[in-house]
mmCIF file of C-alpha atoms in Angstrom:
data_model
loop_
_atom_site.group_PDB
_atom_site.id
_atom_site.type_symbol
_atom_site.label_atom_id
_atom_site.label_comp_id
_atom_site.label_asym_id
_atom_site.label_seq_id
_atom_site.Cartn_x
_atom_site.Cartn_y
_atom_site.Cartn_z
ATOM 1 C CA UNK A 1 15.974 15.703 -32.349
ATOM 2 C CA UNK A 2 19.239 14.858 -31.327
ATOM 3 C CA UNK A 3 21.530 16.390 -28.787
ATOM 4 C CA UNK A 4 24.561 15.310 -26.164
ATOM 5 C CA UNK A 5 24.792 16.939 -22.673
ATOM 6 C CA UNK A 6 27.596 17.163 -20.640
ATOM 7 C CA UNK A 7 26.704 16.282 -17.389
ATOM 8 C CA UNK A 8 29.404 15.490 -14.299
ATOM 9 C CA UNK A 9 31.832 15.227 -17.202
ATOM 10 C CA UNK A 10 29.605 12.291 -18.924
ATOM 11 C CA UNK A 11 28.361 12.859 -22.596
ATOM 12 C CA UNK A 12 24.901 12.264 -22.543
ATOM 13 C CA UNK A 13 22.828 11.275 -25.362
ATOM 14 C CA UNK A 14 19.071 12.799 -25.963
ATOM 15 C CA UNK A 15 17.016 11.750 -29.051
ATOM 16 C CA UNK A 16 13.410 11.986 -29.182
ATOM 17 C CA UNK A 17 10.859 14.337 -27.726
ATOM 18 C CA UNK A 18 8.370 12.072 -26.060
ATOM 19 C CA UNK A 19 6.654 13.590 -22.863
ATOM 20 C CA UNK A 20 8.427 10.502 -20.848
ATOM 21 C CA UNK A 21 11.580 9.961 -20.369
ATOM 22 C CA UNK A 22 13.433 6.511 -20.504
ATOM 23 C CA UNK A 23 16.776 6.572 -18.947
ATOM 24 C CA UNK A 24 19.066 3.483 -20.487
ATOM 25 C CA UNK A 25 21.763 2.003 -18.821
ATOM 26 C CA UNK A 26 24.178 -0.251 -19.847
ATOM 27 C CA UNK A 27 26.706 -3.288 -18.720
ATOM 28 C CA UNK A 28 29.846 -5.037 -19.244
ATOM 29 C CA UNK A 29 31.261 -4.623 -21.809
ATOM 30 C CA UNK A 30 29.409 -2.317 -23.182
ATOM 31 C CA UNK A 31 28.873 1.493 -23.935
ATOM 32 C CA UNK A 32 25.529 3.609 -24.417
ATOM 33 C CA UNK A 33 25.836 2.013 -28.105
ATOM 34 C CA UNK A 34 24.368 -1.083 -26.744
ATOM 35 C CA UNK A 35 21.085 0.608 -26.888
ATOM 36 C CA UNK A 36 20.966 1.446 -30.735
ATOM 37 C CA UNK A 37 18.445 -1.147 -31.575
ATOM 38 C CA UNK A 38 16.406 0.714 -28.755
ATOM 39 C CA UNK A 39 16.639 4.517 -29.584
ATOM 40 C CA UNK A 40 15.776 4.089 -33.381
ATOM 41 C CA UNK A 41 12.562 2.442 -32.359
ATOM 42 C CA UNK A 42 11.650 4.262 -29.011
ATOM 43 C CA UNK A 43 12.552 7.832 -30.117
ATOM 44 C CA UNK A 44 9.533 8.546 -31.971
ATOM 45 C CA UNK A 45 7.009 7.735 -28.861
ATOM 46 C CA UNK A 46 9.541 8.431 -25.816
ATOM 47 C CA UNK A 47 12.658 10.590 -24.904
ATOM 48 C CA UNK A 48 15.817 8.494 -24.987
ATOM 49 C CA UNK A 49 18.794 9.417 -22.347
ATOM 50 C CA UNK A 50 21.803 7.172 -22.241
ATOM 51 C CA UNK A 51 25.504 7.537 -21.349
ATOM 52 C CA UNK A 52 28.576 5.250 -20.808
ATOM 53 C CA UNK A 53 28.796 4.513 -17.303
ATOM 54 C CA UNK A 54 31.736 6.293 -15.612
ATOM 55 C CA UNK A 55 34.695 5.009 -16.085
ATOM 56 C CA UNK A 56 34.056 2.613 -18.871
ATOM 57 C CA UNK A 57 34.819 4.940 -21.809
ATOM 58 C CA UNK A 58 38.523 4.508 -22.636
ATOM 59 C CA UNK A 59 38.888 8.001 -23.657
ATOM 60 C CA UNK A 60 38.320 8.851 -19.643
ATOM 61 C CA UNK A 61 40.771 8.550 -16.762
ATOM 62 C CA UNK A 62 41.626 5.112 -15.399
ATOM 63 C CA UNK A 63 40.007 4.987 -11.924
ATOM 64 C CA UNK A 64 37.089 2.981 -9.257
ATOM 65 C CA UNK A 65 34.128 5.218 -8.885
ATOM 66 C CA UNK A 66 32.941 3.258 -5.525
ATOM 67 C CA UNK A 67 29.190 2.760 -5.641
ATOM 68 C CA UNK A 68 27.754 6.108 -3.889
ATOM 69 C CA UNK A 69 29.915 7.954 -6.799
ATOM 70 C CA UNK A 70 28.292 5.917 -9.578
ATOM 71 C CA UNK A 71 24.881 6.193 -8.098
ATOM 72 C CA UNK A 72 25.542 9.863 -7.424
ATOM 73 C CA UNK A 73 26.174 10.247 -11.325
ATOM 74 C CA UNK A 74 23.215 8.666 -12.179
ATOM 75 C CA UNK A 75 21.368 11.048 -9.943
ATOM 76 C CA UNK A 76 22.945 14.072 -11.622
ATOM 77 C CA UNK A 77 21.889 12.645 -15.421
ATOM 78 C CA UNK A 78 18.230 11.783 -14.067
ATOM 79 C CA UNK A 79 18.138 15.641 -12.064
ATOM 80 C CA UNK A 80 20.175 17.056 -15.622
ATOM 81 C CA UNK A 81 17.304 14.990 -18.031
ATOM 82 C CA UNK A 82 14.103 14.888 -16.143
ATOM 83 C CA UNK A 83 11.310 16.984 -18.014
ATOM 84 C CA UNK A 84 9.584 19.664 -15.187
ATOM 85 C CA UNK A 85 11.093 16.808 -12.634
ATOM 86 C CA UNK A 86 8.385 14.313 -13.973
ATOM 87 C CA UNK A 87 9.897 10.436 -12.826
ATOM 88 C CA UNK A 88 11.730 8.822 -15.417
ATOM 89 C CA UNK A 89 11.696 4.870 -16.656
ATOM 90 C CA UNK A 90 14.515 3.392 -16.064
ATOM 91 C CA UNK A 91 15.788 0.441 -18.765
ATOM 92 C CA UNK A 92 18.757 -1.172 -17.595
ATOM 93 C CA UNK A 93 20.969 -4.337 -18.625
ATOM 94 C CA UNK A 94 23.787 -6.249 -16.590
ATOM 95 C CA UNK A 95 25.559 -3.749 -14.006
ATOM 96 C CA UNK A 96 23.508 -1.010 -15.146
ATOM 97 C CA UNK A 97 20.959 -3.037 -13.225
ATOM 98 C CA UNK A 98 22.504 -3.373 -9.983
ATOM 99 C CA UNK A 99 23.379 0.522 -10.267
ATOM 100 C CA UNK A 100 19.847 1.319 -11.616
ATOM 101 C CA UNK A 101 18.307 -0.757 -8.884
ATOM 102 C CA UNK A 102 20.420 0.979 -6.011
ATOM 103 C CA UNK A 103 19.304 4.679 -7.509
ATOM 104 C CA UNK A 104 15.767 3.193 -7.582
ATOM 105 C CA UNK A 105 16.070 2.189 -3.550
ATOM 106 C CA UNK A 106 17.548 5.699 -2.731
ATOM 107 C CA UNK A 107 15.257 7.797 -5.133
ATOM 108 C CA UNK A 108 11.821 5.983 -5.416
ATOM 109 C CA UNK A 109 9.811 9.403 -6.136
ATOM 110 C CA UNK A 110 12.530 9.707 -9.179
ATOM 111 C CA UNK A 111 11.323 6.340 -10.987
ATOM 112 C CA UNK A 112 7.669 5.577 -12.536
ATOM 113 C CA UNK A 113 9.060 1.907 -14.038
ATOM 114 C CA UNK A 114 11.816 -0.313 -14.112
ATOM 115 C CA UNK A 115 12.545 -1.938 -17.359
ATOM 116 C CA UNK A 116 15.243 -4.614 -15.924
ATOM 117 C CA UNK A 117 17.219 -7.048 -18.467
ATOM 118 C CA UNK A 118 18.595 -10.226 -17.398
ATOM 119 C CA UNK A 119 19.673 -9.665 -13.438
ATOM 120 C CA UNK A 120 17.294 -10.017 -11.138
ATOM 121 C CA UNK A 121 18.445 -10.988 -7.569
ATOM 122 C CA UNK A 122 21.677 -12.246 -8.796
ATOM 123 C CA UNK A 123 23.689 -12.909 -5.942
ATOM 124 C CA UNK A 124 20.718 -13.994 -3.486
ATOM 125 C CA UNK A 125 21.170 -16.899 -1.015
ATOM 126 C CA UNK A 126 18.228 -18.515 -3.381
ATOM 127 C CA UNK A 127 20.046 -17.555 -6.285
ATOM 128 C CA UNK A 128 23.319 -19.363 -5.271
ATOM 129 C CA UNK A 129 21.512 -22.068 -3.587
ATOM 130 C CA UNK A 130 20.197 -23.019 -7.349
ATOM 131 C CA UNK A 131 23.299 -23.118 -8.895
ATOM 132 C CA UNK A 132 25.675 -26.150 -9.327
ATOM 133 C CA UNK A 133 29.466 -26.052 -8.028
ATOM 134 C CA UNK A 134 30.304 -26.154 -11.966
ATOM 135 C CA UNK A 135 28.119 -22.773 -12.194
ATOM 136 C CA UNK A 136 29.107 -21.574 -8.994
ATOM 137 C CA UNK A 137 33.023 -22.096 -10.103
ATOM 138 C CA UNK A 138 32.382 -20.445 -14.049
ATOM 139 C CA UNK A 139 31.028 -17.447 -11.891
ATOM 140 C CA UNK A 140 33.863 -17.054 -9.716
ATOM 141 C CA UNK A 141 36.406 -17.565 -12.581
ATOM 142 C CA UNK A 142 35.022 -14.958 -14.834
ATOM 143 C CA UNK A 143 34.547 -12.079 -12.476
ATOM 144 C CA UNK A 144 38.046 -12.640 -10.604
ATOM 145 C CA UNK A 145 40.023 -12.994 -14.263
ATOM 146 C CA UNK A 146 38.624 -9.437 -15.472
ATOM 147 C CA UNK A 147 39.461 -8.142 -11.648
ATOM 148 C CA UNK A 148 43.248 -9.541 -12.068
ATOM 149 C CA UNK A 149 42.702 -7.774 -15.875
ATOM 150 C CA UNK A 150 41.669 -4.430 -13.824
ATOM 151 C CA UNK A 151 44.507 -4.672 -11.658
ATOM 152 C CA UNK A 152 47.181 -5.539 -14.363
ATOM 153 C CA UNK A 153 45.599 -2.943 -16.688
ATOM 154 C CA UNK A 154 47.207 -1.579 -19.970
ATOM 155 C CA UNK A 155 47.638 -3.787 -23.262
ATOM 156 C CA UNK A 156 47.812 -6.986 -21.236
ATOM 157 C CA UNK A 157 44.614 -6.190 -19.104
ATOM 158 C CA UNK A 158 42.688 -4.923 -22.022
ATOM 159 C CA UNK A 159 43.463 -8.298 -24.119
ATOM 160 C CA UNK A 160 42.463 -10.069 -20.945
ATOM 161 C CA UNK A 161 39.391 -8.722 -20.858
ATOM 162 C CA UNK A 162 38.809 -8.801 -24.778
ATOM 163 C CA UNK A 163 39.475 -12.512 -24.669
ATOM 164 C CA UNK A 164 37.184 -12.910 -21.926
ATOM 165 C CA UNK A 165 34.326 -10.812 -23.902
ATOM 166 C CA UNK A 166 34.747 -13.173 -26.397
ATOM 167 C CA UNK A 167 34.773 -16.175 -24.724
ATOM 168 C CA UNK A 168 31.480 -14.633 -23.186
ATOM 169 C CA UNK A 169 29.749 -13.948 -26.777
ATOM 170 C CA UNK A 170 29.096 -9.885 -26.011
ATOM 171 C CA UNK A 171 28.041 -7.753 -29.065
ATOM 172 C CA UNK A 172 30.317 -4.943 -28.306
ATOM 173 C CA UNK A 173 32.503 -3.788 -30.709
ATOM 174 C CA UNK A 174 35.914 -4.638 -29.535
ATOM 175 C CA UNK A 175 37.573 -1.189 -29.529
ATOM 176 C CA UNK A 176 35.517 0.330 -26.881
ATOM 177 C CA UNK A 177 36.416 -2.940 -24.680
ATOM 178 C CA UNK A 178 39.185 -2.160 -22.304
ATOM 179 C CA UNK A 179 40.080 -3.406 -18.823
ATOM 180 C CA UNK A 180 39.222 0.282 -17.210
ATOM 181 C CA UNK A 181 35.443 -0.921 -17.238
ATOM 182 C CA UNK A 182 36.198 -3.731 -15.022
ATOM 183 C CA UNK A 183 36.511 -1.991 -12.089
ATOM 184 C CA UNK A 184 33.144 -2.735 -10.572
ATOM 185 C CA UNK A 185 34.457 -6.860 -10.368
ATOM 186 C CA UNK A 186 37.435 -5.381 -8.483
ATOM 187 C CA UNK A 187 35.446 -4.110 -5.922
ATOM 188 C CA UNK A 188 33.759 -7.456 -6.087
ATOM 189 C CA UNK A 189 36.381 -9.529 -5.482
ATOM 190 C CA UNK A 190 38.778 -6.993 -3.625
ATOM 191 C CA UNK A 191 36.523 -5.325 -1.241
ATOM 192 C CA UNK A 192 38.275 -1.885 -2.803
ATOM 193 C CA UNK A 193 36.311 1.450 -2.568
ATOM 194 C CA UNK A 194 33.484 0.521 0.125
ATOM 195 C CA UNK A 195 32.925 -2.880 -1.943
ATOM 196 C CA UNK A 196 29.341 -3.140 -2.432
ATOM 197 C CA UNK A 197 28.300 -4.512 1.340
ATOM 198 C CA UNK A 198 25.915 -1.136 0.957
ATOM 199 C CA UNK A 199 23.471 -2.359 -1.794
ATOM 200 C CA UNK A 200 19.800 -2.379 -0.498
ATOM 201 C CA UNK A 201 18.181 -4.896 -1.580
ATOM 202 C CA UNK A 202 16.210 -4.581 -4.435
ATOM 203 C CA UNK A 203 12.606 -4.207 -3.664
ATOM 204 C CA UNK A 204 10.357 -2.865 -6.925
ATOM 205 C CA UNK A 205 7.259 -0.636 -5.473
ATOM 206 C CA UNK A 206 6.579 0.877 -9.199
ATOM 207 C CA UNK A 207 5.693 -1.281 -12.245
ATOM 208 C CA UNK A 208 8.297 -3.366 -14.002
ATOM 209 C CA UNK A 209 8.981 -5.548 -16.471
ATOM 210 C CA UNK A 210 12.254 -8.481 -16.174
ATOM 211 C CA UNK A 211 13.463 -9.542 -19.644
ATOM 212 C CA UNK A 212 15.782 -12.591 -19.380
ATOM 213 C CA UNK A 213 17.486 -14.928 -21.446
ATOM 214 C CA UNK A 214 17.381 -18.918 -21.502
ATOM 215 C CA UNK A 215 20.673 -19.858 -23.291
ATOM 216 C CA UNK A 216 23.236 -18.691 -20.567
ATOM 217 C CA UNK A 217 25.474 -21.440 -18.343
ATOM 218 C CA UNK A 218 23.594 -19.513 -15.554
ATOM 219 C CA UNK A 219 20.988 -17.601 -14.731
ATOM 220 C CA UNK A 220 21.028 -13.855 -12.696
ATOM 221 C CA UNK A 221 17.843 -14.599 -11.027
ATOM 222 C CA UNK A 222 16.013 -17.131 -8.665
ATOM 223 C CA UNK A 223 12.622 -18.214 -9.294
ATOM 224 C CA UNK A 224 11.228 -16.988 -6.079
ATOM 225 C CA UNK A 225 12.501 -13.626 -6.817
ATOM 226 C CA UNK A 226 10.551 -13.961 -10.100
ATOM 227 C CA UNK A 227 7.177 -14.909 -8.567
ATOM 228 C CA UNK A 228 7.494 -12.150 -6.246
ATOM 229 C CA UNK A 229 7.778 -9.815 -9.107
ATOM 230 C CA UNK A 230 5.203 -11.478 -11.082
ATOM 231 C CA UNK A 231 2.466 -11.472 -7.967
ATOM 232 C CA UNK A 232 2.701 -7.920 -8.158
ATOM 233 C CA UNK A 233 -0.110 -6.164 -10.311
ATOM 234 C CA UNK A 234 1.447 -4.056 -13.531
ATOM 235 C CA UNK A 235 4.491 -6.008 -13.576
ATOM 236 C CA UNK A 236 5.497 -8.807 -16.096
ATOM 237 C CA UNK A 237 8.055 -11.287 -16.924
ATOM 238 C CA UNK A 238 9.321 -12.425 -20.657
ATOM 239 C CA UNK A 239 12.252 -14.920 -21.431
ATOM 240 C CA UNK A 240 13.488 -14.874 -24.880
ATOM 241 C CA UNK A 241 15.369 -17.765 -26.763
ATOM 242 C CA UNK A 242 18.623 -15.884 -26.001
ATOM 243 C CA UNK A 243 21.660 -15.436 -24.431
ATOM 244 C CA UNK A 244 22.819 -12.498 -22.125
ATOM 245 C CA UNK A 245 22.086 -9.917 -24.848
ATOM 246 C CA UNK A 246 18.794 -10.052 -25.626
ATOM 247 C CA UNK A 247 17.570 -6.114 -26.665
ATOM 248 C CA UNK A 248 20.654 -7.060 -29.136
ATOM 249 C CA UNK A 249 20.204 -10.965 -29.921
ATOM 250 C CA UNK A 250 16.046 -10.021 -30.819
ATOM 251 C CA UNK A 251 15.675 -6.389 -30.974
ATOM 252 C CA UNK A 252 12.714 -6.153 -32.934
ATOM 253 C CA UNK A 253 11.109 -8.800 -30.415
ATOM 254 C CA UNK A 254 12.716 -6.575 -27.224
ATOM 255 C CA UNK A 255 10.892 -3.654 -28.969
ATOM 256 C CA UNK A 256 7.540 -4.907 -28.933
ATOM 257 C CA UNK A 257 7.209 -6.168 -25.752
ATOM 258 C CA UNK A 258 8.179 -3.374 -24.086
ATOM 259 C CA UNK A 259 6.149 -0.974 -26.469
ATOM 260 C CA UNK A 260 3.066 -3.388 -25.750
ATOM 261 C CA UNK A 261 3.774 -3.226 -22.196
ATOM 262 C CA UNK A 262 4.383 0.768 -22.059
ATOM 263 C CA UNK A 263 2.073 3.123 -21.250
ATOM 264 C CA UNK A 264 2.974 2.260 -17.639
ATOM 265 C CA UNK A 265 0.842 -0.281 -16.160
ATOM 266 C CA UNK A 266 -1.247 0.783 -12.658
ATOM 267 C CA UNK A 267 0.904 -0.541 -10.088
ATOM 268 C CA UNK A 268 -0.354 -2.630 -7.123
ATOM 269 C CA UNK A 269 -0.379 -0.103 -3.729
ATOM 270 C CA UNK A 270 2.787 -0.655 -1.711
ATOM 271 C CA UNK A 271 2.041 -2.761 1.538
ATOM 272 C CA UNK A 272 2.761 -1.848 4.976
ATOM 273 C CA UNK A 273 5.460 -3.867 6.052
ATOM 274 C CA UNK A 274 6.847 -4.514 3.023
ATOM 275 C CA UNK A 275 11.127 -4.579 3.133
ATOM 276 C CA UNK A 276 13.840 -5.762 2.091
ATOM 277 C CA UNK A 277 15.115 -9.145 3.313
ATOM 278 C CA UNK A 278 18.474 -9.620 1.754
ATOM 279 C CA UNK A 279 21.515 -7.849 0.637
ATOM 280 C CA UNK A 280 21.911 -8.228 -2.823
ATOM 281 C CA UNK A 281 25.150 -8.034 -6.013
ATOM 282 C CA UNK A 282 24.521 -8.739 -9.186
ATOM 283 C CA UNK A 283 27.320 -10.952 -10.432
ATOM 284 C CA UNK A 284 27.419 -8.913 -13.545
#
């Protein structure tokens, strides 16, 4: 079964008719079609929900949705999806991470897993502390080019931001690529819309499992952050020969490991005490 939902003026995508729900969220540059691979293989054990995140479809209005509204929509798919209210697992990629994370933080009873690709804690002290001024400066660059691309916007942004998706190696087909989705490295670099100085950091109290890739100039995580996940029963960590992309790079591989690693593992008992420690922005 297939159907789309309009919720908070989002089309939302349903196939499957599992008994659990897994909610799939997306980065730049990218649209819900980034989880194709995904739904063809999932939808015959689980319920697949995905959407473009607001404000990256080019058929929608040209705007920054600040991070409370792009959590809030979130919150509206998940209340709009979820099956007699039962928690949903969450699979997210890239900013759909950092967003996914954030709705995690402010709606823990909403979320039995976390299925997080490729950022961890990207923009941690030990995070930045472990790259080299070469990496630090090819972050910088990218993210404030496709903010200057956001700000210039029409043809010129959008070929900005198509040259820098290519430079980058992303999947996406280039038509849905526009400078409206870059709005979330605007805030970044401009402060604009509340920046993102409200993130919580992101603490995972449910099961999860952190999919990476090796070949990237840089990575979105620090290796303490990944022991900390690891030490924690249920979860699990996997890095695949790939670049940013990996559900897309080795989907068949993606599949399996998360099929093997579904049903939802018991999840160690949170401890008392337990908070976060650092105010954290994925660099995307």
């Amino acid at each position: 079964m297939s159907q789309v939902k309009k919720v908070d003026g989002i089309d939302v995508h349903i196939d499957g008719e599992g008994e659990e729900t897994i909610v799939m969220i997306h980065g730049w540059p990218d649209t819900y079609r980034m989880w194709d691979a995904q739904v063809a293989d999932f939808k015959h054990r689980y319920r697949c929900v995905r959407f473009t995140l607001p404000g990256f479809d080019p058929d929608t209005p040209r705007r920054v949705y600040s991070l409370d509204a792009t959590v809030r929509s979130i919150s509206y798919v998940i209340n709009a999806v979820s099956q007699n209210k039962k928690k949903v697992i969450l699979m997210l990629h890239d900013w759909g991470c950092v967003f996914g994370y954030e709705y995690y933080m402010r709606n823990k009873q909403q979320v039995a897993a976390i299925i997080g690709v490729d950022i961890g804690d990207a923009n941690s002290v030990e995070t930045r502390r472990a790259r080299s001024f070469a990496q630090k400066l090819g972050v910088s660059s990218y993210q404030n080019m496709l903010s200057l691309a956001w700000a210039i916007g029409g043809p010129i942004g959008n070929m900005i931001t198509r040259s820098m998706a290519n430079r980058l190696g992303a999947p996406s087909v280039r038509e849905y690529i526009g400078s409206q989705m870059n709005y979330p490295y605007y805030i970044l670099s401009a402060g604009e819309a509340g920046s993102y100085r409200n993130l919580q950091a992101f603490v995972p109290k449910v099961p999860m499992l952190y999919i990476y890739g090796v070949r990237k100039p840089f990575m979105f995580h620090s290796n303490s952050w990944l022991e900390k996940v690891e030490a924690r029963k249920g979860n699990k960590i996997v890095p695949f020969n790939t670049d940013h992309w990996p559900m897309v790079r080795q989907p068949e591989r993606f599949n399996k490991v998360v099929q093997e690693w579904l049903p939802i593992p018991s999840a160690q008992p949170e401890q008392e005490g337990e908070s976060p420690t650092e105010d954290e922005v994925a660099d995307g």
